[in-house]
Amino acid sequence: MQTIELDRPVTADDAILWENDALLLLDQRLLPRRERFVLCEDAADTAEAIRAMVVRGAPAIGVTAAYGVVLAARDAWKRRGSEWKRALAEPLALLAGARPTAVNLGWALKRMEALVSLLPESADPEPALLEEARLIHAKDVAANRAMGEHGASLIGSRTALITHCNAGALATGGYGTALGVIRSAHARGLVEHVYADETRPWLQGARLTAWELVRDDIPVSLLVDGAAAARMAAGGIGWVVVGSDRIAANGDVANKIGTYALALAARAHGVKFMVAAPTSTIDMNCPDGASIPIETRAAEEVLHCIDVPVAAEGAGAWNPVFDVTPAELVDAIVTERGVVESPDTRKLAEHMGKT
Ligand code: MRU
């Protein structure tokens, strides 16, 4: 895939760009050292960028997939004219299979497919699909801003926070889910300090969350993942704030591996645990956490640290990249619609308007 640099300063809100009829993804594997963009020319490029983690984070994956459908339709229209809908099955399947845990991927594809089914076969589908993808993108940013305000309202007084992985502008359409809450809380003067877990093996906390917070002048210190419990024991932490890749109907939360341990430690230390995610992350078809598909990635990701082999030769690795935090450990789920405290099946159904 072709890569390019922009001739203007890059911000965290530039993670997904549609510019000059092209999809540009800020290559998050290179941050914070280099700000380069991968140019996606078709659905195969887009699916590969999602699989390879050029772009990552559940909502960002969903927005990217929506633009991937635009590219697929452009290609199908060019090659097959009025038979373009039939040519979409293969690229859509590629996009759907790119990563399994983030439900926003399937959610965005479903929305795009619903529009496909309404479009005429005789006209170029790109303008209408692009408008829909842009809408999904813009709505995600708006949801994050609303969620930020709801989440900040829960943080009663100035305190220190812990976050895990990267649930910021880079992981979403912009502003962020967990980092959206932190940004809004910071604007209200409620953030004493942010502790960001470095988040092995991809180091999203060290490379991405720290990059975003430093640029926003929000004080941040990194923790090795195993230090979070000790930091809680030392006192002064009011909340853990994380995002999610999929929330089951009973309130169980899938998020980056290590989130479950963080929730256990939080409960043991009387620290509150908040999950910020848009309603597009809530999967009412998944009854509980056990039915959430958990992605396992290559052992090499654990055996190496940023491409440098670090493990004893011959050792294997177990590398599930998400875990499930049971609803009982979650004090609040915050979406663009508001707050669900101590979530359970009934409360989430009500929140989703399914009662
Ligand atoms: O493997 P990643 O980097 O895609 O995992 C991302 C996370 O687990 C985030 O915390 C989650 O998607 C929430 S992002 C708003």
PDB file of N, CA, C and O in Angstrom, residues 163 165 193-199 203-211 220-225 227:
ATOM      1  N   THR A 163      -6.299   4.909  32.821  1.00  0.00           N
ATOM      2  CA  THR A 163      -6.916   4.405  31.596  1.00  0.00           C
ATOM      3  C   THR A 163      -6.035   3.322  31.002  1.00  0.00           C
ATOM      4  O   THR A 163      -4.869   3.168  31.379  1.00  0.00           O
ATOM      5  N   CYS A 165      -5.022   0.965  27.315  1.00  0.00           N
ATOM      6  CA  CYS A 165      -5.014   0.927  25.850  1.00  0.00           C
ATOM      7  C   CYS A 165      -5.173   2.350  25.315  1.00  0.00           C
ATOM      8  O   CYS A 165      -4.750   3.323  25.960  1.00  0.00           O
ATOM      9  N   HIS A 193      -4.497  14.053  37.422  1.00  0.00           N
ATOM     10  CA  HIS A 193      -3.429  13.385  36.678  1.00  0.00           C
ATOM     11  C   HIS A 193      -4.024  12.171  35.980  1.00  0.00           C
ATOM     12  O   HIS A 193      -4.996  11.594  36.470  1.00  0.00           O
ATOM     13  N   VAL A 194      -3.452  11.797  34.852  1.00  0.00           N
ATOM     14  CA  VAL A 194      -3.888  10.557  34.184  1.00  0.00           C
ATOM     15  C   VAL A 194      -2.728   9.565  34.209  1.00  0.00           C
ATOM     16  O   VAL A 194      -1.596   9.907  33.846  1.00  0.00           O
ATOM     17  N   TYR A 195      -3.024   8.350  34.655  1.00  0.00           N
ATOM     18  CA  TYR A 195      -2.069   7.247  34.564  1.00  0.00           C
ATOM     19  C   TYR A 195      -2.520   6.352  33.415  1.00  0.00           C
ATOM     20  O   TYR A 195      -3.661   5.882  33.408  1.00  0.00           O
ATOM     21  N   ALA A 196      -1.638   6.166  32.450  1.00  0.00           N
ATOM     22  CA  ALA A 196      -1.989   5.360  31.278  1.00  0.00           C
ATOM     23  C   ALA A 196      -1.184   4.069  31.311  1.00  0.00           C
ATOM     24  O   ALA A 196       0.052   4.102  31.348  1.00  0.00           O
ATOM     25  N   ASP A 197      -1.892   2.943  31.319  1.00  0.00           N
ATOM     26  CA  ASP A 197      -1.189   1.650  31.207  1.00  0.00           C
ATOM     27  C   ASP A 197      -0.494   1.601  29.854  1.00  0.00           C
ATOM     28  O   ASP A 197      -1.101   1.930  28.829  1.00  0.00           O
ATOM     29  N   GLU A 198       0.725   1.118  29.829  1.00  0.00           N
ATOM     30  CA  GLU A 198       1.434   1.126  28.534  1.00  0.00           C
ATOM     31  C   GLU A 198       0.795   0.169  27.528  1.00  0.00           C
ATOM     32  O   GLU A 198       0.828   0.393  26.334  1.00  0.00           O
ATOM     33  N   THR A 199       0.186  -0.931  28.027  1.00  0.00           N
ATOM     34  CA  THR A 199      -0.623  -1.832  27.190  1.00  0.00           C
ATOM     35  C   THR A 199       0.209  -2.669  26.217  1.00  0.00           C
ATOM     36  O   THR A 199       0.221  -2.435  24.999  1.00  0.00           O
ATOM     37  N   LEU A 203       1.468  -1.591  22.868  1.00  0.00           N
ATOM     38  CA  LEU A 203       1.833  -0.332  23.518  1.00  0.00           C
ATOM     39  C   LEU A 203       0.949   0.853  23.099  1.00  0.00           C
ATOM     40  O   LEU A 203       1.425   1.978  22.945  1.00  0.00           O
ATOM     41  N   GLN A 204      -0.339   0.571  22.959  1.00  0.00           N
ATOM     42  CA  GLN A 204      -1.246   1.671  22.574  1.00  0.00           C
ATOM     43  C   GLN A 204      -1.252   2.778  23.623  1.00  0.00           C
ATOM     44  O   GLN A 204      -1.453   3.943  23.300  1.00  0.00           O
ATOM     45  N   GLY A 205      -1.069   2.396  24.906  1.00  0.00           N
ATOM     46  CA  GLY A 205      -1.061   3.415  25.956  1.00  0.00           C
ATOM     47  C   GLY A 205       0.177   4.292  25.854  1.00  0.00           C
ATOM     48  O   GLY A 205       0.102   5.527  25.884  1.00  0.00           O
ATOM     49  N   ALA A 206       1.329   3.639  25.725  1.00  0.00           N
ATOM     50  CA  ALA A 206       2.602   4.378  25.696  1.00  0.00           C
ATOM     51  C   ALA A 206       2.727   5.221  24.431  1.00  0.00           C
ATOM     52  O   ALA A 206       3.188   6.359  24.459  1.00  0.00           O
ATOM     53  N   ARG A 207       2.317   4.649  23.302  1.00  0.00           N
ATOM     54  CA  ARG A 207       2.562   5.334  22.027  1.00  0.00           C
ATOM     55  C   ARG A 207       1.421   6.288  21.654  1.00  0.00           C
ATOM     56  O   ARG A 207       1.659   7.377  21.138  1.00  0.00           O
ATOM     57  N   LEU A 208       0.170   5.860  21.918  1.00  0.00           N
ATOM     58  CA  LEU A 208      -0.963   6.611  21.370  1.00  0.00           C
ATOM     59  C   LEU A 208      -1.661   7.484  22.417  1.00  0.00           C
ATOM     60  O   LEU A 208      -1.891   8.676  22.201  1.00  0.00           O
ATOM     61  N   THR A 209      -2.014   6.868  23.567  1.00  0.00           N
ATOM     62  CA  THR A 209      -2.711   7.653  24.603  1.00  0.00           C
ATOM     63  C   THR A 209      -1.802   8.773  25.097  1.00  0.00           C
ATOM     64  O   THR A 209      -2.242   9.928  25.229  1.00  0.00           O
ATOM     65  N   ALA A 210      -0.532   8.438  25.354  1.00  0.00           N
ATOM     66  CA  ALA A 210       0.392   9.478  25.830  1.00  0.00           C
ATOM     67  C   ALA A 210       0.555  10.563  24.765  1.00  0.00           C
ATOM     68  O   ALA A 210       0.578  11.765  25.077  1.00  0.00           O
ATOM     69  N   TRP A 211       0.622  10.175  23.495  1.00  0.00           N
ATOM     70  CA  TRP A 211       0.754  11.143  22.380  1.00  0.00           C
ATOM     71  C   TRP A 211      -0.434  12.109  22.388  1.00  0.00           C
ATOM     72  O   TRP A 211      -0.282  13.327  22.288  1.00  0.00           O
ATOM     73  N   VAL A 220       0.122  13.337  32.072  1.00  0.00           N
ATOM     74  CA  VAL A 220       0.012  11.881  31.948  1.00  0.00           C
ATOM     75  C   VAL A 220       1.316  11.205  32.360  1.00  0.00           C
ATOM     76  O   VAL A 220       2.401  11.690  32.046  1.00  0.00           O
ATOM     77  N   SER A 221       1.183  10.108  33.111  1.00  0.00           N
ATOM     78  CA  SER A 221       2.338   9.260  33.435  1.00  0.00           C
ATOM     79  C   SER A 221       1.997   7.850  32.995  1.00  0.00           C
ATOM     80  O   SER A 221       0.858   7.405  33.144  1.00  0.00           O
ATOM     81  N   LEU A 222       3.012   7.164  32.490  1.00  0.00           N
ATOM     82  CA  LEU A 222       2.794   5.781  32.064  1.00  0.00           C
ATOM     83  C   LEU A 222       2.998   4.822  33.225  1.00  0.00           C
ATOM     84  O   LEU A 222       3.819   5.072  34.114  1.00  0.00           O
ATOM     85  N   LEU A 223       2.236   3.744  33.202  1.00  0.00           N
ATOM     86  CA  LEU A 223       2.420   2.641  34.141  1.00  0.00           C
ATOM     87  C   LEU A 223       2.710   1.390  33.332  1.00  0.00           C
ATOM     88  O   LEU A 223       2.054   1.179  32.300  1.00  0.00           O
ATOM     89  N   VAL A 224       3.641   0.552  33.755  1.00  0.00           N
ATOM     90  CA  VAL A 224       3.667  -0.779  33.146  1.00  0.00           C
ATOM     91  C   VAL A 224       2.356  -1.427  33.589  1.00  0.00           C
ATOM     92  O   VAL A 224       1.826  -1.104  34.658  1.00  0.00           O
ATOM     93  N   ASP A 225       1.814  -2.314  32.768  1.00  0.00           N
ATOM     94  CA  ASP A 225       0.461  -2.804  33.045  1.00  0.00           C
ATOM     95  C   ASP A 225       0.320  -3.374  34.460  1.00  0.00           C
ATOM     96  O   ASP A 225      -0.707  -3.199  35.108  1.00  0.00           O
ATOM     97  N   ALA A 227       1.565  -2.408  37.139  1.00  0.00           N
ATOM     98  CA  ALA A 227       1.720  -1.433  38.229  1.00  0.00           C
ATOM     99  C   ALA A 227       0.401  -0.799  38.655  1.00  0.00           C
ATOM    100  O   ALA A 227       0.340  -0.098  39.675  1.00  0.00           O
TER     101      ALA A 227
END
